[in-house]
Amino acid sequence: MNIGFIGLGNVGGKLAGSLLRNGYHVTIRDLDPEITRRFIDQGAAAASSPRAVAEASDMIITCLPSPRACSAVMEAEDGVIAGLSAGKVWLEMSTTDAQELVRIAARVAATGALAMETPVSGGCHRAATGNISIFAGGDRDTFERVLPVLTTLGRRVLHTGPLGTASMLKVLTNYLATANLCSVAEALTVARKAGLDMNTTFEAIRISSGNSFVHETESQVILNGSRDISFTMDLVLKDVGLFDALARSL
């Protein structure tokens, strides 16, 4: 199977690398030539446009930073939709707006291609090891068709229902992770100011009712001094904004 991958940022790059390591023929597209070169060196082919990616691939995966970026990549004159045809599959792995996803999926369906939303959760470190979680929204037949690829990329794959459900669940869980990270950072700061041993503090939280996935992963990054979780504040604001918009609309 030929897979096209558009958007080689922190998480997208880890996912594309996993496909290459597992023997898929991957055609890539990214605006950063240095990132593109890194994947060419690993055996990927490069395309000159999103349309060229779609024309060369059986399955096209987009992993982009915003709904606006996805619309541009999909709907431009040389975008993915222009290169789709019957039998091809589009997987949207971006964290995006559910209504926008459904709108673009309708345009994909008009070409005879199939659409699934498959946003991922768990962080860059899990994406790199194929241990990420994947929410999959779309009809069951399409889900069964793309499942072998999804199980290559992630360990936990959940079919969430029709198109739109996965995107809503993704922004909900990212909102929860952000709120949890803020509270964890505050708790650790208070512990340090109180003179508590930070290794003991970490373990106390881990074995208590205050424990969480965020604590077990991100607290280690805070305590080792790097504070680098490979995620930008711009993306935090985008994700929380999408959740806020969803909540207000309901």
mmCIF file of N, CA and C in Angstrom, residues 7 12 38 46 67 69 106 108 123-124 146 172 178 183 185 196 217 223 227 232 236 239 244 247:
data_model
loop_
_atom_site.group_PDB
_atom_site.id
_atom_site.type_symbol
_atom_site.label_atom_id
_atom_site.label_comp_id
_atom_site.label_asym_id
_atom_site.label_seq_id
_atom_site.Cartn_x
_atom_site.Cartn_y
_atom_site.Cartn_z
ATOM 1 N N GLY A 7 2.274 16.841 6.573
ATOM 2 C CA GLY A 7 2.395 17.463 7.881
ATOM 3 C C GLY A 7 3.329 16.677 8.770
ATOM 4 N N GLY A 12 3.229 14.212 13.776
ATOM 5 C CA GLY A 12 3.151 13.692 12.418
ATOM 6 C C GLY A 12 4.435 13.039 11.961
ATOM 7 N N ARG A 38 15.028 14.899 5.828
ATOM 8 C CA ARG A 38 15.250 13.871 6.848
ATOM 9 C C ARG A 38 14.476 12.601 6.506
ATOM 10 N N ALA A 46 9.223 12.256 -2.013
ATOM 11 C CA ALA A 46 8.661 13.585 -1.768
ATOM 12 C C ALA A 46 7.797 13.998 -2.950
ATOM 13 N N PRO A 67 -7.456 23.874 11.816
ATOM 14 C CA PRO A 67 -8.484 23.676 10.785
ATOM 15 C C PRO A 67 -8.216 24.487 9.523
ATOM 16 N N ALA A 69 -5.294 25.321 8.276
ATOM 17 C CA ALA A 69 -4.237 24.655 7.515
ATOM 18 C C ALA A 69 -4.789 23.447 6.782
ATOM 19 N N ALA A 106 -17.402 15.569 3.164
ATOM 20 C CA ALA A 106 -18.429 15.507 2.120
ATOM 21 C C ALA A 106 -17.826 15.779 0.748
ATOM 22 N N VAL A 108 -14.712 15.146 -0.043
ATOM 23 C CA VAL A 108 -13.921 13.940 -0.335
ATOM 24 C C VAL A 108 -14.829 12.851 -0.903
ATOM 25 N N GLY A 123 0.872 11.911 23.203
ATOM 26 C CA GLY A 123 2.147 12.621 23.202
ATOM 27 C C GLY A 123 3.144 12.067 22.212
ATOM 28 N N CYS A 124 4.185 12.867 21.959
ATOM 29 C CA CYS A 124 5.191 12.511 20.950
ATOM 30 C C CYS A 124 5.934 11.235 21.302
ATOM 31 N N VAL A 146 -9.219 0.492 7.221
ATOM 32 C CA VAL A 146 -7.994 1.222 7.603
ATOM 33 C C VAL A 146 -7.374 0.699 8.899
ATOM 34 N N LEU A 172 -11.947 17.405 23.663
ATOM 35 C CA LEU A 172 -12.358 17.229 25.057
ATOM 36 C C LEU A 172 -11.196 16.690 25.890
ATOM 37 N N THR A 178 -4.765 19.640 29.434
ATOM 38 C CA THR A 178 -4.242 20.979 29.701
ATOM 39 C C THR A 178 -4.581 21.432 31.118
ATOM 40 N N SER A 183 -2.641 22.199 36.878
ATOM 41 C CA SER A 183 -2.752 21.890 38.298
ATOM 42 C C SER A 183 -1.532 21.126 38.800
ATOM 43 N N ALA A 185 1.549 21.437 37.617
ATOM 44 C CA ALA A 185 2.644 22.404 37.736
ATOM 45 C C ALA A 185 2.506 23.226 39.016
ATOM 46 N N LEU A 196 9.688 20.123 50.296
ATOM 47 C CA LEU A 196 9.501 18.679 50.178
ATOM 48 C C LEU A 196 10.487 18.085 49.177
ATOM 49 N N THR A 217 3.613 11.274 33.061
ATOM 50 C CA THR A 217 4.449 11.590 31.900
ATOM 51 C C THR A 217 5.072 12.977 31.995
ATOM 52 N N LEU A 223 10.302 17.851 36.280
ATOM 53 C CA LEU A 223 11.268 17.638 37.357
ATOM 54 C C LEU A 223 12.687 17.402 36.843
ATOM 55 N N ARG A 227 11.381 20.724 30.829
ATOM 56 C CA ARG A 227 10.052 21.296 30.596
ATOM 57 C C ARG A 227 9.633 21.260 29.126
ATOM 58 N N THR A 232 3.523 23.156 21.585
ATOM 59 C CA THR A 232 3.651 24.603 21.708
ATOM 60 C C THR A 232 2.419 25.227 22.349
ATOM 61 N N VAL A 236 -1.772 24.563 22.265
ATOM 62 C CA VAL A 236 -2.615 24.510 23.459
ATOM 63 C C VAL A 236 -3.809 25.454 23.299
ATOM 64 N N ASP A 239 -6.311 24.088 20.735
ATOM 65 C CA ASP A 239 -7.097 22.947 21.211
ATOM 66 C C ASP A 239 -8.126 23.361 22.252
ATOM 67 N N ASP A 244 -13.667 25.041 23.830
ATOM 68 C CA ASP A 244 -14.513 26.126 24.314
ATOM 69 C C ASP A 244 -15.617 26.437 23.304
ATOM 70 N N ALA A 247 -18.216 23.676 23.506
ATOM 71 C CA ALA A 247 -19.035 23.817 24.720
ATOM 72 C C ALA A 247 -20.045 24.943 24.569
#
